[in-house]
XYZ file of C-alpha atoms in Angstrom:
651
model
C -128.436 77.284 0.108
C -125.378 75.014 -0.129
C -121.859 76.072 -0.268
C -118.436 74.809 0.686
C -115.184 76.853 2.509
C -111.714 75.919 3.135
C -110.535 77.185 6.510
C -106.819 75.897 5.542
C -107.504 72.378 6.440
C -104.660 70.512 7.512
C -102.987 68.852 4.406
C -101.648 65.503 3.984
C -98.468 65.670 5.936
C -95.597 64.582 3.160
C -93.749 61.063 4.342
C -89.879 61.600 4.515
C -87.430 58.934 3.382
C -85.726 58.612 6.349
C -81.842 58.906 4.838
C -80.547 55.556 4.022
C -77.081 55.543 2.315
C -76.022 53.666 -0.418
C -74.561 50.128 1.209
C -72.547 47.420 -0.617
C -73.441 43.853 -0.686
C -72.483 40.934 1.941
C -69.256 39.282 1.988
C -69.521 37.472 -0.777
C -67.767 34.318 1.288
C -71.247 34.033 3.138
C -72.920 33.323 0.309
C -76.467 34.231 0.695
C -79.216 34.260 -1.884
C -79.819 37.149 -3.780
C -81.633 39.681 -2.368
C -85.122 40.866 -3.912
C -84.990 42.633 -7.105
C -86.337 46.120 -7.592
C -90.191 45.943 -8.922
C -92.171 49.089 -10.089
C -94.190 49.982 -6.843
C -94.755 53.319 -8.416
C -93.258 54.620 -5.078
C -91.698 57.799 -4.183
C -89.287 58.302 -6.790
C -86.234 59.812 -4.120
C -87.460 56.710 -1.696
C -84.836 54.599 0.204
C -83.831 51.344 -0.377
C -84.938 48.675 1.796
C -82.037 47.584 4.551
C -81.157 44.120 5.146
C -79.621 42.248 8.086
C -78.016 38.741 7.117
C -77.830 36.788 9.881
C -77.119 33.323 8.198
C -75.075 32.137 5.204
C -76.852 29.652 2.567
C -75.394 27.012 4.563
C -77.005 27.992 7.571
C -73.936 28.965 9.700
C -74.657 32.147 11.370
C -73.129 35.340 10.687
C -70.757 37.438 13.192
C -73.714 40.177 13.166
C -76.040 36.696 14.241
C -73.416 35.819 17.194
C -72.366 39.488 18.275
C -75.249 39.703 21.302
C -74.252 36.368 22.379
C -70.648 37.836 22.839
C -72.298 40.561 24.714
C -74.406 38.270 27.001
C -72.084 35.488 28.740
C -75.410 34.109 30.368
C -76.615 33.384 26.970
C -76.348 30.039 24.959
C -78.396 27.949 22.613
C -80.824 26.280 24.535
C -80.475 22.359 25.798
C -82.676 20.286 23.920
C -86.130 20.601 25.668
C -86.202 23.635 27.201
C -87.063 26.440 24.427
C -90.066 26.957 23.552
C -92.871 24.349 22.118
C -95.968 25.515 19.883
C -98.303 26.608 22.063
C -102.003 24.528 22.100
C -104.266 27.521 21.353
C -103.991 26.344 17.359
C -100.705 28.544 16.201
C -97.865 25.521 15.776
C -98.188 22.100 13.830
C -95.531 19.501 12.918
C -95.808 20.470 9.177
C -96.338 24.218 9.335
C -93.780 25.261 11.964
C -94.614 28.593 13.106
C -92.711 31.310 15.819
C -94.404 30.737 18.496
C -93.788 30.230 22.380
C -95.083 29.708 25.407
C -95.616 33.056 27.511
C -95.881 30.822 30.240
C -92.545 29.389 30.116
C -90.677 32.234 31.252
C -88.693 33.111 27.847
C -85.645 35.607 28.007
C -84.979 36.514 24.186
C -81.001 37.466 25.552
C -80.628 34.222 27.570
C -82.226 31.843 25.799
C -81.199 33.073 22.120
C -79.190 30.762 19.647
C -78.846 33.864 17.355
C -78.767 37.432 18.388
C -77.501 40.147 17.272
C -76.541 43.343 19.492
C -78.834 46.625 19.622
C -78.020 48.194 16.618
C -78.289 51.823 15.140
C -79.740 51.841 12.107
C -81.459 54.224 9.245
C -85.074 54.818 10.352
C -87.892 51.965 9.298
C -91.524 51.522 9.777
C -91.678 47.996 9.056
C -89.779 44.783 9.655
C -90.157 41.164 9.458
C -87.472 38.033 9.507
C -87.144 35.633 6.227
C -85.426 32.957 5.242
C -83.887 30.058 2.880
C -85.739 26.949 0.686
C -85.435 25.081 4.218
C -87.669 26.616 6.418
C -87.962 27.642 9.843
C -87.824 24.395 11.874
C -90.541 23.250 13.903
C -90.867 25.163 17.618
C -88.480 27.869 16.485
C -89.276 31.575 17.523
C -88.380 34.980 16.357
C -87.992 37.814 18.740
C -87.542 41.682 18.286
C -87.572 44.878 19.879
C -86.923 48.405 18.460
C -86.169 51.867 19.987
C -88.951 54.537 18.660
C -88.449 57.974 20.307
C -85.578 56.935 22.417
C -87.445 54.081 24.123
C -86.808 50.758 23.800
C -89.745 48.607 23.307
C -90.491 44.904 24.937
C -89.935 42.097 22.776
C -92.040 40.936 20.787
C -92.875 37.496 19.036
C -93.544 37.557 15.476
C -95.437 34.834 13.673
C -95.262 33.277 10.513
C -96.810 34.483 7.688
C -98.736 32.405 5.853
C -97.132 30.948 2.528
C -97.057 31.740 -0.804
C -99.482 34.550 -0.717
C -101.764 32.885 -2.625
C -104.215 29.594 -2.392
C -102.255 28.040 -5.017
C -98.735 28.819 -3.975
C -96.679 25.691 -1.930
C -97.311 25.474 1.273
C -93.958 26.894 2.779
C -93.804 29.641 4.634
C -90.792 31.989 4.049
C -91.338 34.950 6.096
C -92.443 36.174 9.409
C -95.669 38.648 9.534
C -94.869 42.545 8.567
C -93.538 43.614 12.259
C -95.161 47.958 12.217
C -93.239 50.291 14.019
C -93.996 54.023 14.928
C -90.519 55.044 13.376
C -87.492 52.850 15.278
C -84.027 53.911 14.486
C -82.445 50.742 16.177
C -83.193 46.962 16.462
C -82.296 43.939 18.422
C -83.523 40.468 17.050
C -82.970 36.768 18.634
C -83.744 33.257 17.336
C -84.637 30.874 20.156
C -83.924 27.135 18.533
C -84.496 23.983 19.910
C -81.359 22.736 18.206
C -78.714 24.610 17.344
C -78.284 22.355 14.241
C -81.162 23.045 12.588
C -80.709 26.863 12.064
C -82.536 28.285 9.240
C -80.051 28.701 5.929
C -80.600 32.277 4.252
C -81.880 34.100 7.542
C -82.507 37.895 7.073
C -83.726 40.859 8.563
C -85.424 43.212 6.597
C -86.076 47.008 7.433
C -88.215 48.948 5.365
C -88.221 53.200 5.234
C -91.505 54.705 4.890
C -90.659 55.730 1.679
C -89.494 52.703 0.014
C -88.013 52.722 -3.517
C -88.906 49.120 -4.136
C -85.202 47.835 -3.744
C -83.228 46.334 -1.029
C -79.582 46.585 0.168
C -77.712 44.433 2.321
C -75.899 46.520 4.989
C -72.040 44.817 5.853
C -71.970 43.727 9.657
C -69.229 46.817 9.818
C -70.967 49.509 8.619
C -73.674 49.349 11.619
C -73.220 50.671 15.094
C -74.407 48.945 18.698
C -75.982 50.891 21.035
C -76.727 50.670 24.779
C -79.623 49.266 25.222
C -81.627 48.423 28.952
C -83.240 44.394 29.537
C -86.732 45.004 28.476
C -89.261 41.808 29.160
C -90.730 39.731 26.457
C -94.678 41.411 25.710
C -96.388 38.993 27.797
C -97.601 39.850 30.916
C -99.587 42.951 29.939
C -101.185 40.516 27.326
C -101.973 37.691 29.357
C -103.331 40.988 32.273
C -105.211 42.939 29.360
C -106.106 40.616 27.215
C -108.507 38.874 29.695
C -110.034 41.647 30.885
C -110.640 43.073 27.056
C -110.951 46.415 27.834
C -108.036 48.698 26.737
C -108.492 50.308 23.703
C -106.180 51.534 21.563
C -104.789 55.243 21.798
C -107.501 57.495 20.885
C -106.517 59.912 17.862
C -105.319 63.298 19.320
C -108.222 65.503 18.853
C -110.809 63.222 18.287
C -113.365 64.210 21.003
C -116.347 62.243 20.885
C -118.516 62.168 18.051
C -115.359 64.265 16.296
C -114.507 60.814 14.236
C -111.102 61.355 13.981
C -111.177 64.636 12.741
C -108.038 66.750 14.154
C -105.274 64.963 14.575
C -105.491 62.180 11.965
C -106.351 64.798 9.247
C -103.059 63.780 8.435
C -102.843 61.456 5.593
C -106.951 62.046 4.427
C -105.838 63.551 0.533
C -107.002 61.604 -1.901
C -110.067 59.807 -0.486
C -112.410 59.070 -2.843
C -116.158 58.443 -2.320
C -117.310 54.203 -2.768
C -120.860 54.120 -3.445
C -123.034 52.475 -0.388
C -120.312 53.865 2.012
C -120.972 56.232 4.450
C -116.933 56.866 4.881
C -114.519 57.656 2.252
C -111.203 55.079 1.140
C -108.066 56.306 0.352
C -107.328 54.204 -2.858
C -103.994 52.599 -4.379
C -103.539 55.561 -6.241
C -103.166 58.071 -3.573
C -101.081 56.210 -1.504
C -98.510 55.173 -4.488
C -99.212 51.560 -5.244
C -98.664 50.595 -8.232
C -101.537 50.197 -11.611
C -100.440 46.941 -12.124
C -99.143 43.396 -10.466
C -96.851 40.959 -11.424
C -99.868 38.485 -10.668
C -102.735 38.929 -12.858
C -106.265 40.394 -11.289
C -108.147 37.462 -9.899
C -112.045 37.965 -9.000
C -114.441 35.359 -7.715
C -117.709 35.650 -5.815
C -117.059 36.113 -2.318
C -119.444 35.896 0.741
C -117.252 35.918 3.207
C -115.000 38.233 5.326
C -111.871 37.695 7.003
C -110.557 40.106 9.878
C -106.570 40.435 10.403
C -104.516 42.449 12.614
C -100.824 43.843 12.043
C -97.979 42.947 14.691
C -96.008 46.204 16.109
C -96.080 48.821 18.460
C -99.101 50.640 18.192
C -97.100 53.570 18.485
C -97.453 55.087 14.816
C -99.315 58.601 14.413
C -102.004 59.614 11.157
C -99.127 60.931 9.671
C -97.196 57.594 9.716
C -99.965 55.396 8.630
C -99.434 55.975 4.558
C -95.689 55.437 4.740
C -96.596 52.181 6.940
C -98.898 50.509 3.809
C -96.046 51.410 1.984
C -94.167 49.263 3.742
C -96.441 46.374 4.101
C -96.646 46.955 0.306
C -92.955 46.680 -0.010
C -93.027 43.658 2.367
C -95.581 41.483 0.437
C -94.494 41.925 -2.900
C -90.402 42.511 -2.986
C -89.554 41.108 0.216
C -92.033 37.714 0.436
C -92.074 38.228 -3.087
C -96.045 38.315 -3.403
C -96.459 40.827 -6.113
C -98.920 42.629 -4.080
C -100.306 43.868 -0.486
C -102.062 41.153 0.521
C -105.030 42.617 2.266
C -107.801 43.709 0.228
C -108.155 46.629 2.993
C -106.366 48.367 5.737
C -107.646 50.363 8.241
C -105.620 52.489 10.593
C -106.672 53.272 14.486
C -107.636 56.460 13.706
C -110.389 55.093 11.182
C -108.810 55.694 7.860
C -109.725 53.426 5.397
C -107.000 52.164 2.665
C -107.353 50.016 -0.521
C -104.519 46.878 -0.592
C -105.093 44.026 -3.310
C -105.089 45.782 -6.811
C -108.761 45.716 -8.278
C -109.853 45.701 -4.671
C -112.709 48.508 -5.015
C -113.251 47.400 -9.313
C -114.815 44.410 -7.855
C -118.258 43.578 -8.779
C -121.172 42.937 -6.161
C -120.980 39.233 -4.982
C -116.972 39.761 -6.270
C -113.715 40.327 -4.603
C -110.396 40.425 -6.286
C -108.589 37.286 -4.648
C -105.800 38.888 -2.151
C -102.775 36.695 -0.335
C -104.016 37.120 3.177
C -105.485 33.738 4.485
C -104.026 30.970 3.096
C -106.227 28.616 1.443
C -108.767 31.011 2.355
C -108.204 34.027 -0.195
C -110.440 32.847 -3.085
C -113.862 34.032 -1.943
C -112.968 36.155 1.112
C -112.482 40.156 1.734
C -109.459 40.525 4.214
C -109.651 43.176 6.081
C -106.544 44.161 8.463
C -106.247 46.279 11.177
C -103.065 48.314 11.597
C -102.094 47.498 15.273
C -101.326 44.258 17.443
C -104.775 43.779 19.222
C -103.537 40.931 21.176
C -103.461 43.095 24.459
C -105.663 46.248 23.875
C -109.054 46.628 21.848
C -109.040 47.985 18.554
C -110.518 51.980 18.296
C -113.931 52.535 18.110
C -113.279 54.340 14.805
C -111.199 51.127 13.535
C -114.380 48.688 14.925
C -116.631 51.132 12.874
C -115.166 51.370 9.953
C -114.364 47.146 9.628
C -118.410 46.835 10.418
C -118.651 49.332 7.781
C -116.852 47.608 4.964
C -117.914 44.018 6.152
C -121.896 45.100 5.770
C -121.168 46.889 2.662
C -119.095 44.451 0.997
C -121.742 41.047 1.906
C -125.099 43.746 1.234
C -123.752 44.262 -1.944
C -123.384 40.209 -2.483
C -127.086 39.793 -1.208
C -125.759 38.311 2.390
C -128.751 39.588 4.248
C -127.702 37.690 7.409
C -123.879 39.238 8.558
C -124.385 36.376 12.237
C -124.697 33.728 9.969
C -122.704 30.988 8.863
C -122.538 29.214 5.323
C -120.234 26.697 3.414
C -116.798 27.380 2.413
C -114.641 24.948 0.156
C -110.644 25.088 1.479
C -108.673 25.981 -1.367
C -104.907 24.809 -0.188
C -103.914 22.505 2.840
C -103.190 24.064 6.090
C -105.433 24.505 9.243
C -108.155 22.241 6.851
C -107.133 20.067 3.717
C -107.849 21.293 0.414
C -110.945 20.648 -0.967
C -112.788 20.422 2.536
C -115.973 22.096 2.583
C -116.478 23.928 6.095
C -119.200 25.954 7.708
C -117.619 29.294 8.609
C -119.074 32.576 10.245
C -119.588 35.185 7.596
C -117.727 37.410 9.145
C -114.616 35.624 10.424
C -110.919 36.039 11.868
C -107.858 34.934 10.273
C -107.255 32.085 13.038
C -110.663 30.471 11.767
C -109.037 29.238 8.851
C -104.997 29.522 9.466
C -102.982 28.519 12.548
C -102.781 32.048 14.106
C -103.227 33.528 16.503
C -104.520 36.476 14.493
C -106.866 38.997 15.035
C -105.471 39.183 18.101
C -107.239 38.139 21.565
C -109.239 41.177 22.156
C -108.975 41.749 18.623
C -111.049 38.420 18.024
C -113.317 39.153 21.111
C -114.409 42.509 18.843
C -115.679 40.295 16.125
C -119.225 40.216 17.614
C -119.474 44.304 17.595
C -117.961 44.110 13.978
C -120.845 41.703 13.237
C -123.342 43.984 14.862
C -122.187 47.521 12.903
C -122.088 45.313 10.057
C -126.011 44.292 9.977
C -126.350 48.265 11.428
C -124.555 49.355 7.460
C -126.819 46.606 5.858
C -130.032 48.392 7.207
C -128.873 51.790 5.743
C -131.541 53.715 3.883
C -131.031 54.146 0.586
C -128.791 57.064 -0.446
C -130.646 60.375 -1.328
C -129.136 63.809 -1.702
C -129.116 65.702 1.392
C -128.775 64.238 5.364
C -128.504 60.822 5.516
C -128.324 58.802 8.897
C -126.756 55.855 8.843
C -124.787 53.840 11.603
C -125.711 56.192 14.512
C -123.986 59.484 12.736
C -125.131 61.852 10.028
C -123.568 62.227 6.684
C -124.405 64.522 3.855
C -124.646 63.647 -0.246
C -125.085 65.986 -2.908
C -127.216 66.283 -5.858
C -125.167 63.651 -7.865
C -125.192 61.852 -4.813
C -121.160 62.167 -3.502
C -120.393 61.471 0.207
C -119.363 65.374 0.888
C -116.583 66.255 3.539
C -115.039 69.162 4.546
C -117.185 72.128 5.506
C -120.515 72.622 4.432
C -122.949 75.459 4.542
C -126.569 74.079 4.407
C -129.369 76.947 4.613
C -126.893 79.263 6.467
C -125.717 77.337 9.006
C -122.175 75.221 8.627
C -121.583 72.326 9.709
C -118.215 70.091 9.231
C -117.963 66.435 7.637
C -114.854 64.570 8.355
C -112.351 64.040 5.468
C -111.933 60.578 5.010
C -115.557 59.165 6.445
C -117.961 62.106 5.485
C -119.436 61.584 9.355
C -120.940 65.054 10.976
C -118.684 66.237 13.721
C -120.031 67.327 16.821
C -118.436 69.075 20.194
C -114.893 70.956 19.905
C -113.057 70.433 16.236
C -109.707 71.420 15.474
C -108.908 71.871 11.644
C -105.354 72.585 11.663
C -105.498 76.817 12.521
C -107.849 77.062 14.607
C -110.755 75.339 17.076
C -114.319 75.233 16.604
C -117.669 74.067 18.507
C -120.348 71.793 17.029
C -123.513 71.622 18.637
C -123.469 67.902 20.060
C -127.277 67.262 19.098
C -127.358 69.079 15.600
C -123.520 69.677 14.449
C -124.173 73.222 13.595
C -120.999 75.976 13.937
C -121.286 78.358 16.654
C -120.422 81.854 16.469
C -120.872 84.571 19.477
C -120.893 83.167 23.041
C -121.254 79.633 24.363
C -120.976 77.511 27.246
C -119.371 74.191 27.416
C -118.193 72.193 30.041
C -119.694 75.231 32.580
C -117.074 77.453 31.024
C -117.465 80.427 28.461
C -116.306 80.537 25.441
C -116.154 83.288 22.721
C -116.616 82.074 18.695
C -115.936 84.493 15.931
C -118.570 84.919 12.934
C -116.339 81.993 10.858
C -116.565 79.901 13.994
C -113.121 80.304 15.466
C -112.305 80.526 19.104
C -110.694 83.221 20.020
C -108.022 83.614 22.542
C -106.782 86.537 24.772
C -107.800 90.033 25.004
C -110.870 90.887 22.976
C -113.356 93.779 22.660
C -117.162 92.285 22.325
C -119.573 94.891 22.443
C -118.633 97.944 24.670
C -116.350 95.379 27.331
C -112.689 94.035 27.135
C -112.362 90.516 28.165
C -109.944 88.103 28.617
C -109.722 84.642 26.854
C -107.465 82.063 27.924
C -104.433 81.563 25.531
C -104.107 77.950 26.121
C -107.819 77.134 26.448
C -109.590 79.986 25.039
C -111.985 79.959 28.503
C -113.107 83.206 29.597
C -110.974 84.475 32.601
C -112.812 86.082 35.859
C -111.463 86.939 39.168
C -107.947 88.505 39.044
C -105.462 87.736 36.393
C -101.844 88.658 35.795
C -101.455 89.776 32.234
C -98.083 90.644 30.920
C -96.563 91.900 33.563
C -100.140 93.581 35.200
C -102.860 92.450 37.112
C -106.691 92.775 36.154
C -110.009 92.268 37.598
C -112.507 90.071 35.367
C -115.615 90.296 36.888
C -117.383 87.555 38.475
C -120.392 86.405 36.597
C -120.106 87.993 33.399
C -115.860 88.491 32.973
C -115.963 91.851 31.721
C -112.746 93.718 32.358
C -113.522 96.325 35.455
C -112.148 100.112 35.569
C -112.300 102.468 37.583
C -113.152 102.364 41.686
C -113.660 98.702 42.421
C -114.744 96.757 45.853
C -113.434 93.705 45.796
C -113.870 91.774 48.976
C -113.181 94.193 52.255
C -110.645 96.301 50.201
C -111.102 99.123 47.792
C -108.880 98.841 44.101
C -108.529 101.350 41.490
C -108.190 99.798 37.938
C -106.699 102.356 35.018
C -110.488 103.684 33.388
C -108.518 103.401 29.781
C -106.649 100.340 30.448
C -108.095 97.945 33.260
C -104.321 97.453 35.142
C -104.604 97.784 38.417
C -102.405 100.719 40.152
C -100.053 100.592 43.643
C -97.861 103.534 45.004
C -99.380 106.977 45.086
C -101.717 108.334 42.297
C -103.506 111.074 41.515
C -107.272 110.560 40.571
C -109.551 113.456 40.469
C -107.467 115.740 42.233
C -106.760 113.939 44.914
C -103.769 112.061 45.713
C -104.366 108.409 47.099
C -101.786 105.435 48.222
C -102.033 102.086 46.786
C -100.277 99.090 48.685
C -98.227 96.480 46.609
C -101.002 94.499 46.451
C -103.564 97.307 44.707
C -105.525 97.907 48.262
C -106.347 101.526 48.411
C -104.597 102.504 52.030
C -107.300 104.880 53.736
């Protein structure tokens, strides 16, 4: 027998545009180009504009808003010739692709050292940022900085690079924009722009602030319609990097309610509607359509035969919940193709920390084996790639398990498909556009490759990038998959189930009378405790099968209802009352102080006591029709007896 149930599963949480009023455009005596038109994203129709933050005119002289921190800081000034930053020699910086980068070494101060920077300001909320600018460029050994307040707290700062140009292979190769900076939901900013000379400033400087609901438009906010805030000296995010980054063993924040083997069911329900099935997967993807991309591109749909895959990482916070992560590809959307002007997302996937899987470049998952739709994520890389980016900086702490999982996942899938049978192995690639290697060079690459391979970046991430051999390795594990069959399939370590017309299924599932509980998004068999929104439940850790009626876990006892749910504080089972922690749902034994009274749970099997109880040296009388435990003088059988405060029967 098969059958499915809905136990009011948590449903997609619904992404709020985060109140940004209507703002008029720059002084019109600064001159700046136009800002990005409006382009059908097929976003949230009551979304919010896009905020920007001019910082220099088209002449390159910067703005009050641009020179307002420096006001604030009397320490700071542009810095001498020689003494900001250079491009750093780990392959991010070259004399005719100047990046932001820095030292970490050097001992940069984003407030000291700043030739532009603008005060801590209050703004509308945004999930994602990123700097632009003018035809010029950013000149050679420049570097962006900035720091947002999320929840009150003000971040460190952080250095954002340069995003590769053009989006695609056969764009120019001039970068415009910095990389999408992801935020957990900030509701102020600070940025700085360290210069070597102060007469080189970048013409047409913005910064751009995207809502998680964007409506695919942009407004320029007037230098006195925005509020400073206090804001402490935070440090620039390098020590914990250099610290963490070398030892390669933080990971990510765990998904709240994720236990192990849950993957990622709980908290990052959030955000799961609308994933659909891909054939060969063992996890579901959440595609365009369900996140509000739009059907069509103002580039045409590219595909060529790919054979290679190319691993990314997003710079940010961390800090964003399941909830967040839709609104955030929203943004990245908004960023690639209004604000860089792209067209499109430029990753062909996303995948959050809590293992969610998302479809970027349109025709993505139409692709054809041996195919990929050409995306605008590695220059001179794109055509004949899959780029794959995980949401998260993973320069200082490891990507999730569930993230590392599902990358392998897609990665084997995606080169099985193209008959790769090798995912350790290396073959020829031909360099489409100038950059890290000229055009036309033919390289050997690793098929399964990060962005810094083929780009000066520093992208993946240093832990990130020391992950790619455990990507490789759950790759070849998703190659060996048996073929798909209705019923229990194992692949990858964890069970998933398919039905007749051979669907990944998720939710719950009732297979010959016992349930068991798939995870929305992957399809992968919980096991242990499971929360589903209302209520917990326990999966046997070796077969995944519901429990009902008593169990023990953890050397505590728990009590599970016939549909599986714990239940919590005074229940009758059988002929005994007993007493299930609210907060925990263990059972209580010893004495416990309910509501006002105390009660004896006794030891061994917790069943509320009545009547005459010994309990240690002393003698207690507990109500026979209500457990509570008596003091003062009462009447029992006839006979009057005297309790002390503390329930001992007074002889």
């Amino acid at each position: 027998m098969l059958s499915r149930r809905s136990f009011g599963m948590m449903s997609t949480l619904p992404l709020i545009a985060l109140g940004l009023a209507s703002e008029s455009a720059a002084s019109s005596a600064l001159a700046p180009p136009a800002a990005a038109p409006a382009r059908p994203l097929a976003l949230p129709l009551d979304g919010a504009p896009a905020k920007v933050l001019e910082l220099t005119s088209g002449d390159g002289s910067p703005t009050p808003l641009a020179q307002a921190g420096l006001k604030a800081s009397p320490s700071a000034a542009p810095s001498p010739a020689g003494s900001a930053p250079a491009a750093s020699g780990t392959g991010v910086g070259t004399a005719r692709f100047p990046l932001a980068t820095a030292d970490l070494s050097s001992g940069i101060d984003p407030e000291r050292d700043a030739t532009i920077l603008t005060e801590p300001l209050a703004v509308d909320g945004f999930v994602v940022a990123g700097f632009t600018w003018g035809d010029g460029g950013l000149p050679d050994g420049a570097s962006a900085y900035l720091r947002v307040r999320e929840g009150g707290e003000w971040s460190t700062w952080h250095l954002l690079e340069v995003e590769g140009p053009g989006g695609r292979d056969s764009g120019p190769a001039r970068s415009t924009g910095t990389e999408p900076f992801v935020t957990g939901g900030a509701d102020a900013v600070q940025a700085a722009l360290i210069i070597d000379d102060a007469r080189s400033i970048p013409a047409g400087l913005r910064l751009h602030l995207v809502p998680d609901a964007p409506s695919g438009s942009e407004e320029t906010i007037e230098a006195s319609e925005l509020e400073s805030v206090t804001a402490p000296a935070t440090p620039v995010d390098r020590a914990a990097t250099a610290r963490q980054a070398a030892a390669g063993t933080v990971e990510a924040p765990t998904p709240a309610g994720a236990g192990a083997g849950a993957a990622g069911a709980g908290g990052s329900l959030a955000g799961l509607a609308g994933a659909i099935a891909v054939d060969g997967l063992p996890f579901g993807v959440i595609p365009r359509s369900a996140w509000g991309a739009s059907s069509s591109s103002d580039w045409d749909v590219e595909y060529a035969s790919a054979k290679h895959v190319v691993v990314h990482h997003t710079a940010g916070t961390n800090n964003y919940t399941a909830a967040q992560s839709k609104g955030i590809i929203q943004g990245i959307y908004h960023y690639h193709s209004v604000t860089l002007d792209w067209g499109d997302i430029g990753y062909n996937f996303l995948v959050d920390k809590y293992g969610t899987v998302y479809e970027g470049r349109l025709g993505t998952l139409d692709s054809a084996p041996g195919t990929m739709s050409v995306g605008g994520h590695a220059y001179g890389a794109n055509t004949g790639t899959m780029g794959v980016s995980m949401m998260g900086d993973y320069s200082a702490v490891a990507p999730t398990r569930a993230q590392l999982d599902r990358v392998g996942g897609l990665a084997g899938w995606f080169l099985a498909r193209g008959g790769v049978t090798d995912v350790s192995g290396w073959a020829d690639f031909t360099i489409r556009s100038s950059q890290k290697y000229e055009a036309g060079q033919v390289v050997s690459l690793p098929r399964i490759l990060a962005h810094r391979d083929v780009g000066y970046t520093s992208c993946p991430g240093d832990v990130g990038y020391s992950r790619l051999d455990q990507i490789r390795s759950i790759a070849a594990t998703q190659m060996s998959a048996p073929a798909l069959r209705p019923g229990w399939v194992r692949a990858g370590g964890a069970w998933y189930y398919y039905s007749d017309d051979l669907k990944l299924v998720t939710g719950w599932l009732e297979v010959d009378s016992t349930w068991y509980y798939l995870s929305p998004g992957s399809g992968r068999m919980a096991t242990g405790w499971l929360w589903d929104g209302n209520a917990w439940y326990y999966l046997d850790p070796s077969s995944g099968a519901m429990a009902t009626g008593w169990k023990k876990a953890g050397g505590r006892w728990y009590y599970l209802h016939s549909t599986g749910a714990m239940l919590t504080g005074w229940q009758r089972i059988g002929p005994d009352w007993y007493y299930l922690d609210p907060s925990s749902g263990a059972m209580a034994t010893g004495w416990r102080l309910v509501n006002g009274g105390w009660y004896y749970l006794v030891e061994g099997w917790g069943g509320m006591a009545t009547g005459w109880h010994r309990i240690g040296s002393d003698w207690y009388y507990l109500g026979p029709g209500d457990g509570r435990m008596v003091t003062g003088t009462q009447s029992i059988d006839g006979r009057n007896y005297r309790f002390a405060p503390s329930g001992a029967w007074i002889a």
